[in-house]
mmCIF file of C-alpha atoms in Angstrom:
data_model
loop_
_atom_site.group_PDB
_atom_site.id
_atom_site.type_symbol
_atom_site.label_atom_id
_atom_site.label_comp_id
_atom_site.label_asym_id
_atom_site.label_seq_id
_atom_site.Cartn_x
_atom_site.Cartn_y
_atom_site.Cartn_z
ATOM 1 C CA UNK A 10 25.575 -5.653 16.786
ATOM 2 C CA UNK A 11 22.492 -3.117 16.262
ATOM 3 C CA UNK A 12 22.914 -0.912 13.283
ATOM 4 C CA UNK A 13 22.879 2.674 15.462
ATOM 5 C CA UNK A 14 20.719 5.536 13.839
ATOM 6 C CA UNK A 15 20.487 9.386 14.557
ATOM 7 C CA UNK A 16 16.865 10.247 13.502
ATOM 8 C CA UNK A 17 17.099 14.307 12.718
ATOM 9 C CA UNK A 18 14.260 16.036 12.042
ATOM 10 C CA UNK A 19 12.341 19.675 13.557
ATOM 11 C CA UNK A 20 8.955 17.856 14.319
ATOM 12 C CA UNK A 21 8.730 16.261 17.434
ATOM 13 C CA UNK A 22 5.738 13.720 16.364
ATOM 14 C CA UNK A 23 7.800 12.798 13.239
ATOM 15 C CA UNK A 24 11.062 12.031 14.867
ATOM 16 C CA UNK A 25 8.568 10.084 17.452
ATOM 17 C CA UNK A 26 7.117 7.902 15.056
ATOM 18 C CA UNK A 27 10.750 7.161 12.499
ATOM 19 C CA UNK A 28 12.100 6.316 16.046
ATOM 20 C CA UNK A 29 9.204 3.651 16.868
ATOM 21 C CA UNK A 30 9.787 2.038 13.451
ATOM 22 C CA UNK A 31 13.219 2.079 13.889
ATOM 23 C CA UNK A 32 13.322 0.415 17.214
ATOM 24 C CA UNK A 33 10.439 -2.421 15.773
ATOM 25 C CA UNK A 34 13.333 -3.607 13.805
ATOM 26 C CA UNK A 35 15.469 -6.119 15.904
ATOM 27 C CA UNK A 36 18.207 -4.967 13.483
ATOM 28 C CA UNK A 37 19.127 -1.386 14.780
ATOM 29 C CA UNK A 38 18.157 1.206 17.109
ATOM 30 C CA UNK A 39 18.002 4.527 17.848
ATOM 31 C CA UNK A 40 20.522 6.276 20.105
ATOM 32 C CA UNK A 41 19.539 9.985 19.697
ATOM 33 C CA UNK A 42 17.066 12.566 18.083
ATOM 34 C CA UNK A 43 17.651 16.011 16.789
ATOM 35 C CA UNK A 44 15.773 18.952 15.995
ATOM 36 C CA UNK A 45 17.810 20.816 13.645
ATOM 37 C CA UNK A 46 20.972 20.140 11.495
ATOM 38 C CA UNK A 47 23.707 22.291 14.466
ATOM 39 C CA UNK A 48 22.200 19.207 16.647
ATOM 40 C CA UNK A 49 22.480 16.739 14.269
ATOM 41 C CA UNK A 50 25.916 17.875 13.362
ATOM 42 C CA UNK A 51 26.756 17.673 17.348
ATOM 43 C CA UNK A 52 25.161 14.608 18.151
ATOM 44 C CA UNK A 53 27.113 12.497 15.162
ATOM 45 C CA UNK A 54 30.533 13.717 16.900
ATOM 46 C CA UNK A 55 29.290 12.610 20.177
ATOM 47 C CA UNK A 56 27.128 9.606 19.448
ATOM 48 C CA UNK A 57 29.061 8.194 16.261
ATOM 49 C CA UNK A 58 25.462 6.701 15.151
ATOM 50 C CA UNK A 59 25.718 4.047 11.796
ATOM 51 C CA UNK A 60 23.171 5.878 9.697
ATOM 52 C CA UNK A 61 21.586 9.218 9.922
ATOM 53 C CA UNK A 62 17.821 10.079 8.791
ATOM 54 C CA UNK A 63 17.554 13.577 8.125
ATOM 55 C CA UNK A 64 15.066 16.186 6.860
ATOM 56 C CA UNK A 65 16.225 19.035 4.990
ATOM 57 C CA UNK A 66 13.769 22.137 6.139
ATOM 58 C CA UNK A 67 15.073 22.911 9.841
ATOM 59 C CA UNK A 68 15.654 26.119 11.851
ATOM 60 C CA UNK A 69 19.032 27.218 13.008
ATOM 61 C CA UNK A 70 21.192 24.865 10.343
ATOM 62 C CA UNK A 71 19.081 23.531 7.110
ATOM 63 C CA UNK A 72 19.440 19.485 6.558
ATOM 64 C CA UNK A 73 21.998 20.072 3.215
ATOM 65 C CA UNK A 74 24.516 22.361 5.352
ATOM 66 C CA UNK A 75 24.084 19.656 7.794
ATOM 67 C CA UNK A 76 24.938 17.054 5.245
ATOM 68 C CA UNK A 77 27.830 18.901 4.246
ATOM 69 C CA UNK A 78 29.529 19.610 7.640
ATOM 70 C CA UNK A 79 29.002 16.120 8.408
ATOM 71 C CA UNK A 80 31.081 15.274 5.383
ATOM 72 C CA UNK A 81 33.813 17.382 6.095
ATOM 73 C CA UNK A 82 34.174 15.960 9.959
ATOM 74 C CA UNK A 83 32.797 13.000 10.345
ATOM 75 C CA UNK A 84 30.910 11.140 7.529
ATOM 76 C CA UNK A 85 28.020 9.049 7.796
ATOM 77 C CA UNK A 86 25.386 7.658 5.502
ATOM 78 C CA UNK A 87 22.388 9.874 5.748
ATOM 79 C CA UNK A 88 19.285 9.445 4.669
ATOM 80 C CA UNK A 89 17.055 12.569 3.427
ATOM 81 C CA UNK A 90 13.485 12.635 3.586
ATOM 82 C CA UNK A 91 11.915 14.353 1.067
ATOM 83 C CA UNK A 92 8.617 16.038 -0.020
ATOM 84 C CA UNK A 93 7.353 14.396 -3.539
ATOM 85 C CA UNK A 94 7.136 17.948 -5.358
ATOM 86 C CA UNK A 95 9.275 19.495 -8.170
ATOM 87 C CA UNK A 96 10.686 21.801 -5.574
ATOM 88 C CA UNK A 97 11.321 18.904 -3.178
ATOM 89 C CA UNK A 98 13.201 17.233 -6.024
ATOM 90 C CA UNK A 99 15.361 20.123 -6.432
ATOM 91 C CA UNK A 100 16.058 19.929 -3.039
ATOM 92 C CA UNK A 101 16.541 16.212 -2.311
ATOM 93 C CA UNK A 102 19.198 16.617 -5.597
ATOM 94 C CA UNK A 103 21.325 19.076 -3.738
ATOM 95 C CA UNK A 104 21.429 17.003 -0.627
ATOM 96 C CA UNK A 105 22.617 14.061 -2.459
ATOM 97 C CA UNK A 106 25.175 16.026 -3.960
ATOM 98 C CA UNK A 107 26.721 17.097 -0.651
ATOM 99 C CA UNK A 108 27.230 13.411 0.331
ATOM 100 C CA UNK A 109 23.240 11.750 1.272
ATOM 101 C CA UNK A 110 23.492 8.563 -0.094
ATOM 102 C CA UNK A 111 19.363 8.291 -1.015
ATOM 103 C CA UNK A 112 15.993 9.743 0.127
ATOM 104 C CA UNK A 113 13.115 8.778 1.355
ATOM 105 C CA UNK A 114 9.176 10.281 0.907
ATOM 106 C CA UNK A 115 7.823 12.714 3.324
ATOM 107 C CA UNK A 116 4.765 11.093 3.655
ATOM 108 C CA UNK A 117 3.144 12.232 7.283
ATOM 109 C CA UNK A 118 0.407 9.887 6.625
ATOM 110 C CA UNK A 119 2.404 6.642 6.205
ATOM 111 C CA UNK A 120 4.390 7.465 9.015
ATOM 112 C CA UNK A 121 1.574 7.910 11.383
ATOM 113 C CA UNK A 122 0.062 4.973 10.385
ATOM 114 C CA UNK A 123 3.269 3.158 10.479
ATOM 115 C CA UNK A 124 2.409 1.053 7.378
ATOM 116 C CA UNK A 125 4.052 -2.084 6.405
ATOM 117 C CA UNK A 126 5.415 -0.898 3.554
ATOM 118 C CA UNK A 127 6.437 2.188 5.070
ATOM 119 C CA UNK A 128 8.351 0.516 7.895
ATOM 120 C CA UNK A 129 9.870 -2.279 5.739
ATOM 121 C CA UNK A 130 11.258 0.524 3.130
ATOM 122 C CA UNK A 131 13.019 2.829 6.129
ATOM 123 C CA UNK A 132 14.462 -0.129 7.915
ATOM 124 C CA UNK A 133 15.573 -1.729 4.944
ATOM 125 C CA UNK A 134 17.187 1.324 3.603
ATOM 126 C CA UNK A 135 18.794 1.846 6.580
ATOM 127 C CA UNK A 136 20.116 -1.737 6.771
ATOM 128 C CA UNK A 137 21.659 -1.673 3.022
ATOM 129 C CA UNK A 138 23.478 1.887 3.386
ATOM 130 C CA UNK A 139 24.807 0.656 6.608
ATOM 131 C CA UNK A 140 26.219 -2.765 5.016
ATOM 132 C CA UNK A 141 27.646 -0.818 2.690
ATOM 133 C CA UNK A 142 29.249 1.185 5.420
ATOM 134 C CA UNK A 143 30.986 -1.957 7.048
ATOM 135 C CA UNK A 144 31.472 -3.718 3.980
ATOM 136 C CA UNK A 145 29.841 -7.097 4.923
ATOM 137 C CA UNK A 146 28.850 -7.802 0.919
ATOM 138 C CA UNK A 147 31.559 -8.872 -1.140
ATOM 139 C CA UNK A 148 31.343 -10.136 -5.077
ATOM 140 C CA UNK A 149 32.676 -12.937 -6.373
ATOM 141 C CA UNK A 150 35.724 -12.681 -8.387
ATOM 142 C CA UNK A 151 34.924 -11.008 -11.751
ATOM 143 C CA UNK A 152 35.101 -13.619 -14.902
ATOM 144 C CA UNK A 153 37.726 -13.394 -16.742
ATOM 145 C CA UNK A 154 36.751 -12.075 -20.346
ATOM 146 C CA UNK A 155 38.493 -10.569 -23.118
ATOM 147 C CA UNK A 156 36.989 -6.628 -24.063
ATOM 148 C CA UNK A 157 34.668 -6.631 -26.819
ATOM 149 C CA UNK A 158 33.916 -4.290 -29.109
ATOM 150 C CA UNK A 159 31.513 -1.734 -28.986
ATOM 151 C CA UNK A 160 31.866 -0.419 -32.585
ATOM 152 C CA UNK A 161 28.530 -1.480 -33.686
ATOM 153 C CA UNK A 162 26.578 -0.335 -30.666
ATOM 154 C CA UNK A 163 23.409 1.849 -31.315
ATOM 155 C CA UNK A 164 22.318 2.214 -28.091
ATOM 156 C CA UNK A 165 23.786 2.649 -24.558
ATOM 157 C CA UNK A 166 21.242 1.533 -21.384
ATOM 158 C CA UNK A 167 22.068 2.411 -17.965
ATOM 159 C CA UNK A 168 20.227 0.961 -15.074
ATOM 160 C CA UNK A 169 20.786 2.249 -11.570
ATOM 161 C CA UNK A 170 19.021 2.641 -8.186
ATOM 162 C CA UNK A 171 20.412 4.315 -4.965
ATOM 163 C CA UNK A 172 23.905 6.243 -5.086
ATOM 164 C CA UNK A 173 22.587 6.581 -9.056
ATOM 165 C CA UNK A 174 22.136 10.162 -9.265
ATOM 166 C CA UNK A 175 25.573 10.859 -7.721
ATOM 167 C CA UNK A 176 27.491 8.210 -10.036
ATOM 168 C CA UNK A 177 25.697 9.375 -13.557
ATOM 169 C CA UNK A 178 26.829 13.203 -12.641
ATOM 170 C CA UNK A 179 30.214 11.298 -12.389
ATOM 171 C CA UNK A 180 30.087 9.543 -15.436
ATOM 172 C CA UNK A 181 28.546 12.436 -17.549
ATOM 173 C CA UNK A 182 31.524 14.646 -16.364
ATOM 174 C CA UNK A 183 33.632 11.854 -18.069
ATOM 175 C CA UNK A 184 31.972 12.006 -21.538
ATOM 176 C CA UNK A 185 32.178 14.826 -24.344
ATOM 177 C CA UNK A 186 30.231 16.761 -26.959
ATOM 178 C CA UNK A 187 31.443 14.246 -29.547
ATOM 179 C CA UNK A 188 29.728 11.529 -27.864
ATOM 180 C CA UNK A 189 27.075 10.127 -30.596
ATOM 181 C CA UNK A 190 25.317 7.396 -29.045
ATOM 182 C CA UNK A 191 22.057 8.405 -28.011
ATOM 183 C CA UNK A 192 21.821 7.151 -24.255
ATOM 184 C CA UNK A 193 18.618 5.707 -22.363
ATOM 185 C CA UNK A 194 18.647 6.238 -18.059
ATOM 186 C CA UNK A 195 16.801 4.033 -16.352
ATOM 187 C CA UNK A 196 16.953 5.546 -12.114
ATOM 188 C CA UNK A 197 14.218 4.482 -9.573
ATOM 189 C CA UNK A 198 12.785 7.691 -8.703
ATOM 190 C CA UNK A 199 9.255 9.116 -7.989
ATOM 191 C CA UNK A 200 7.967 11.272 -11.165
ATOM 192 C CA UNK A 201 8.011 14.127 -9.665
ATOM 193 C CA UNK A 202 11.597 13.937 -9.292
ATOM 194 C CA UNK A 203 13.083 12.847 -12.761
ATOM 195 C CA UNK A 204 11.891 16.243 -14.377
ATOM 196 C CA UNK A 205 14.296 18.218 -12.466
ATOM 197 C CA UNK A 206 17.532 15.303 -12.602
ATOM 198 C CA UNK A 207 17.407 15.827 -16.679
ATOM 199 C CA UNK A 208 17.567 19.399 -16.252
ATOM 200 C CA UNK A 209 20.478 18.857 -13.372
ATOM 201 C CA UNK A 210 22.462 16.258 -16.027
ATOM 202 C CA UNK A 211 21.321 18.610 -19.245
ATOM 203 C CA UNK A 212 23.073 21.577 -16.952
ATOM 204 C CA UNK A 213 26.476 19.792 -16.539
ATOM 205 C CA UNK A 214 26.795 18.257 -19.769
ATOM 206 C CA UNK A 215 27.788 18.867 -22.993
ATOM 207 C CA UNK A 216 25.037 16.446 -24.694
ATOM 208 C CA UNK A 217 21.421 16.815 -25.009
ATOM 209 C CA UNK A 218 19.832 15.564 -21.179
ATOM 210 C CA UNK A 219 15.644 15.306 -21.125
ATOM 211 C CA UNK A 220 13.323 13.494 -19.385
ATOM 212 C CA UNK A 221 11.877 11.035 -22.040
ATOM 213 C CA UNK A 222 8.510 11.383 -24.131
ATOM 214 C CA UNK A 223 5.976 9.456 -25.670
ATOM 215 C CA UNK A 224 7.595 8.758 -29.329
ATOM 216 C CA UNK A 225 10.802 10.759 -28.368
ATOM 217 C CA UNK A 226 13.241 9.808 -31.495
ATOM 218 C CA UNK A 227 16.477 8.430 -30.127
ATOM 219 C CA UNK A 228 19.007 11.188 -31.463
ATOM 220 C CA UNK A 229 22.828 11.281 -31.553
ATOM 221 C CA UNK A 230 24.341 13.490 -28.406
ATOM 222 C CA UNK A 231 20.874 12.965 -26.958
ATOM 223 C CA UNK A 232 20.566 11.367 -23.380
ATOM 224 C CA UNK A 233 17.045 10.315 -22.337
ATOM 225 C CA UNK A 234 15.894 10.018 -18.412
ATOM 226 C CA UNK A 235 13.048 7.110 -18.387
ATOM 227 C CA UNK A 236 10.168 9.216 -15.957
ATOM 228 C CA UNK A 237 9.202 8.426 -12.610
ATOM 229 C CA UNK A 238 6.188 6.207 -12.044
ATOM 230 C CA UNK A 239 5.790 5.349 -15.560
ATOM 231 C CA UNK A 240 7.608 2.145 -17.725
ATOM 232 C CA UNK A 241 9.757 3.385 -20.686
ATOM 233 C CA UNK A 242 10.449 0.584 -23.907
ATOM 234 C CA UNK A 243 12.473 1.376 -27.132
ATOM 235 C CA UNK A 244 12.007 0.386 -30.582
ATOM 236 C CA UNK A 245 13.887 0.152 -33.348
ATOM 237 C CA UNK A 246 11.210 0.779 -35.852
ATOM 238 C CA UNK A 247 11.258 4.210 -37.362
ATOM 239 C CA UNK A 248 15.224 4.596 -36.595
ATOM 240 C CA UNK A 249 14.946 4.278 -33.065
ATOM 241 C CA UNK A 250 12.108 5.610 -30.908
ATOM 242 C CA UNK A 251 10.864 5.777 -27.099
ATOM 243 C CA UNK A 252 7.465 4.474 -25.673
ATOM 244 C CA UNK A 253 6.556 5.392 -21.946
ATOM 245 C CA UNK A 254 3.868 3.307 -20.294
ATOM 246 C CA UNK A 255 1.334 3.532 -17.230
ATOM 247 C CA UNK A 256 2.886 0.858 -15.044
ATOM 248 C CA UNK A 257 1.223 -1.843 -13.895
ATOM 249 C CA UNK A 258 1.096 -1.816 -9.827
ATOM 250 C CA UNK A 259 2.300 -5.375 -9.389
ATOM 251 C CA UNK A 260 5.210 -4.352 -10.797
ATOM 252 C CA UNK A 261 7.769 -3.446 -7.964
ATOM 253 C CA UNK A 262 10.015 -0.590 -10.045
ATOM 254 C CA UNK A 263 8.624 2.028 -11.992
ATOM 255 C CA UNK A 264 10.652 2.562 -13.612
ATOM 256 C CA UNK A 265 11.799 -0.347 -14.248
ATOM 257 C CA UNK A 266 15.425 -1.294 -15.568
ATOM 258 C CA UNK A 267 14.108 -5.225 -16.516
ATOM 259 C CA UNK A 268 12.081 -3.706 -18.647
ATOM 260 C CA UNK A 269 13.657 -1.395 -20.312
ATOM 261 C CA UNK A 270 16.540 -4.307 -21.133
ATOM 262 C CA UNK A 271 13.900 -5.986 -22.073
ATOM 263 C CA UNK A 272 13.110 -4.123 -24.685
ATOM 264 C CA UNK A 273 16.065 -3.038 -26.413
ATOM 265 C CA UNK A 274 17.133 -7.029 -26.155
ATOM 266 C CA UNK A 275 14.062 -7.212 -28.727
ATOM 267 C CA UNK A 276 14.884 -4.418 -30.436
ATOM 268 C CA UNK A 277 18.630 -3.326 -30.866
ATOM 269 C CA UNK A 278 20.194 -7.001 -29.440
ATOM 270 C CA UNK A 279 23.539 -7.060 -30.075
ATOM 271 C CA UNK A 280 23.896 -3.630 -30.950
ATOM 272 C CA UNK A 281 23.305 -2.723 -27.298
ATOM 273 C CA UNK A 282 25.823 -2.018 -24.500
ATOM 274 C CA UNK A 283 23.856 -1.895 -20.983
ATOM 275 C CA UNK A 284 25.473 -0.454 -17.717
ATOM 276 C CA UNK A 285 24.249 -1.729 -14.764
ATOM 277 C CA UNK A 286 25.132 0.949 -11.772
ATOM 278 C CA UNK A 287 25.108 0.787 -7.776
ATOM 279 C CA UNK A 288 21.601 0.836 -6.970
ATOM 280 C CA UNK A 289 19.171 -1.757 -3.895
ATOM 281 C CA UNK A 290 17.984 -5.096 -5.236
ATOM 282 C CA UNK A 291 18.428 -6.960 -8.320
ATOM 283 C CA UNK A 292 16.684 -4.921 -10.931
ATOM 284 C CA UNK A 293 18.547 -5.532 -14.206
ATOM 285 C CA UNK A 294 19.383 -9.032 -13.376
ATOM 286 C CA UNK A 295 16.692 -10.519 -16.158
ATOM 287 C CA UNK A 296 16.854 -7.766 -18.307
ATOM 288 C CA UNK A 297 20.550 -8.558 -18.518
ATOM 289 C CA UNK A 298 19.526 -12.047 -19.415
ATOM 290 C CA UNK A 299 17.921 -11.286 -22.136
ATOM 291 C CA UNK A 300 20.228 -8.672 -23.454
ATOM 292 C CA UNK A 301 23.462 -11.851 -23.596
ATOM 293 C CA UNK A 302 20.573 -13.619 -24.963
ATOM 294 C CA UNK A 303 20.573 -11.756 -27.517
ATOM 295 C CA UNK A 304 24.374 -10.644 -28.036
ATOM 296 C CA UNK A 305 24.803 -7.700 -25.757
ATOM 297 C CA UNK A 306 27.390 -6.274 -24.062
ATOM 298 C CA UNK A 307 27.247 -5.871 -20.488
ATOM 299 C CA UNK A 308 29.205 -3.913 -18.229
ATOM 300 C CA UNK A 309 28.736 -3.601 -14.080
ATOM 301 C CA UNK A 310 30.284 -1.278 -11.866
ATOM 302 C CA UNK A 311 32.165 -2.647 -8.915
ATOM 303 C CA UNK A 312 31.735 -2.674 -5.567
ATOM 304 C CA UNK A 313 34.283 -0.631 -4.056
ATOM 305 C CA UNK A 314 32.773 2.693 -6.245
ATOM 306 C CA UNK A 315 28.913 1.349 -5.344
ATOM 307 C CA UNK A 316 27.205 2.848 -2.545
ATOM 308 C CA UNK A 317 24.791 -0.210 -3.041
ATOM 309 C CA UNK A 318 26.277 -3.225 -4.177
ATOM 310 C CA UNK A 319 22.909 -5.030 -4.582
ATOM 311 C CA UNK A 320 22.403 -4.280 -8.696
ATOM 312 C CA UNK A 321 25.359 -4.421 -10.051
ATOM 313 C CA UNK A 322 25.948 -8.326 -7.855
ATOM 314 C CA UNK A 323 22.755 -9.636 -9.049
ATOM 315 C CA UNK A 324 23.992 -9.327 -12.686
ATOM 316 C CA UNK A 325 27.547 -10.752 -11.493
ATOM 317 C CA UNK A 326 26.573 -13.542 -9.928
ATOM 318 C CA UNK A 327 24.750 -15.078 -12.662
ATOM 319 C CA UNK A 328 28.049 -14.632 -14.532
ATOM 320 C CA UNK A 329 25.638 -12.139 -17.133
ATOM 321 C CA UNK A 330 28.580 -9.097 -17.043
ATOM 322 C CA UNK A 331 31.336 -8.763 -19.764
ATOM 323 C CA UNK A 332 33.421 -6.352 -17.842
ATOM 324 C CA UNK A 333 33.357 -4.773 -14.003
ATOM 325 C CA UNK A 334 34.114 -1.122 -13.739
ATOM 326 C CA UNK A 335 35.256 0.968 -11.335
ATOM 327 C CA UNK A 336 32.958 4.652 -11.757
ATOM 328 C CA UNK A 337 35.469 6.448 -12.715
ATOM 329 C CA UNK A 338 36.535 4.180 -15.416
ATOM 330 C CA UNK A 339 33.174 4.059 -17.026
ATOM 331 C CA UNK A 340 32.333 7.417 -18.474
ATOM 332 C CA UNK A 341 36.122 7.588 -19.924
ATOM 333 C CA UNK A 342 35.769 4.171 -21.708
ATOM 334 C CA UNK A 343 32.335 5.140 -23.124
ATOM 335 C CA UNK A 344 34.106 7.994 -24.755
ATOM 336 C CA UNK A 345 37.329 5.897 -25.465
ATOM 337 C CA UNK A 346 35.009 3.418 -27.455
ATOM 338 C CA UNK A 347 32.044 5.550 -28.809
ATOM 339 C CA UNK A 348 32.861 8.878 -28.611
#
């Protein structure tokens, strides 16, 4: 059956063009378009589409209120396309707090060329956050392991991808001002966007939130957000420091969680705990390897709480997890054990 998608958006050449790429895909199609979120919010009653695309500057009802009504009556994973600006950031950040599950760039260009790489990150966006939707993924039985401690941890890692910004507002919510550990985020997102998430976590929690720096010391109550388009590494040299790198282009993520693992596998080993979060792909998975390698601990969160399963069930089925975690359960048990 064809994965159904409402494409929403005020420009009649852009909803055009998402529909044509859309419609390539032998995987779903489009049954309706909409010009501004009152539409959109119409249309989803009537139509009942899979997966919505949405833009978030419209006329008559903006694309977040739209989000958010369609939460309240009938809710759908929605995409939100997004402008690759500080503002745009902002934006995209309150839209995934009503309820969009991830966003997409803005990028007129792309879509008018209709580039492969383009088409084959829309489609397969919209193919993932529908899965998730009915469920079709399902993880193997979690190993059965005994807990182990965390007392000698010096560092906490966290890897995620889409649903991430949601789940680490969860999990910060969970964790106090006592909280020493200093804490390195690794979440796929443009640069221009992981500016304005520190500020967003630094706002809402009690410890220190920034994006990382160039030789940023790794503090107690300190949280560090790796930046967009760049590759952050840690060392243990000096008592614990950050490096950020220009990314080479063959590399798929920047940032990228692999690496980062990578890294404080070298440097902390066993005195690591990683967290691998929902999130598209398998980005962690040899990171992780490296980190039981070397005597981490590895948690992954489960899939019921994922809104992409894809991370977390890379690192599970290569049996490389210590423990799977419901969200909610993660943030308390940080605090439980290191706070």
């Amino acid at each position: 059956m064809s994965i159904r998608v409402l494409v929403v958006d005020d420009s009649g050449f852009f909803r055009r063009r998402v529909a044509e790429i859309i419609n390539g895909d032998g995987r779903m199609e489009v049954v309706g378009s909409a010009a501004n979120g009152r539409e959109a919010v119409e249309m989803n009653a009537s139509l009942q589409p899979d997966v919505i695309t949405m833009d978030y500057e419209m006329p008559v009802m903006d694309g977040i209120t739209a989000v958010r009504t369609i939460m309240q009556q009938r809710p759908v994973p929605i995409l939100m396309f997004s402008s690759l600006t500080f503002e745009g950031a902002r934006v995209t950040l309150d839209a995934l707090d009503a309820g969009a599950v991830d966003f997409l760039s803005k990028n007129f260009d792309a879509i008018a060329k209709g580039t492969t790489e383009i088409r084959k990150t829309l489609t397969d966006k919209i193919a993932a956050v529908a899965r998730k939707q009915s469920r079709v993924v399902t993880a193997p039985a979690p190993r059965r392991t005994e807990q182990r401690s965390l007392n000698k941890t010096e560092l906490v890692m966290i890897g995620t991808s889409t649903g991430g910004p949601a789940a680490l507002q969860t999990l910060f919510k969970s964790i106090p001002g006592s909280f020493r550990t200093p804490i390195v985020i690794v979440q796929h997102m443009p640069g221009s966007f992981t500016k304005a998430f520190a500020e967003r976590l630094n706002g809402m929690s009690p410890l220190t939130v920034k994006e990382a720096a160039e030789g940023d010391v790794l503090k107690p109550g300190h949280v560090y957000v790796a930046p967009g388009g760049m590759q952050l590494m840690v060392d243990k040299r000096g008592g614990g420091s950050i490096h950020i790198h220009e990314s080479d282009q063959r590399v798929n993520y920047r940032p990228s969680v692999d690496i980062a693992f990578a890294s404080a596998a070298k440097h902390f080993g066993r005195s690591t705990l990683a967290v691998v979060l929902t999130g598209m792909g398998a980005d962690g998975k040899e990171g992780a390897k490296l980190l039981k390698k070397s005597g981490s601990v590895v948690w992954a969160q489960d899939e019921e709480s994922s809104v992409i399963f894809g991370m977390p069930l890379a690192v599970i089925k290569e049996g490389l997890n210590d423990e799977v975690l419901a969200l909610n359960d993660i943030g308390p048990r940080l605090a439980k054990e290191l706070g």
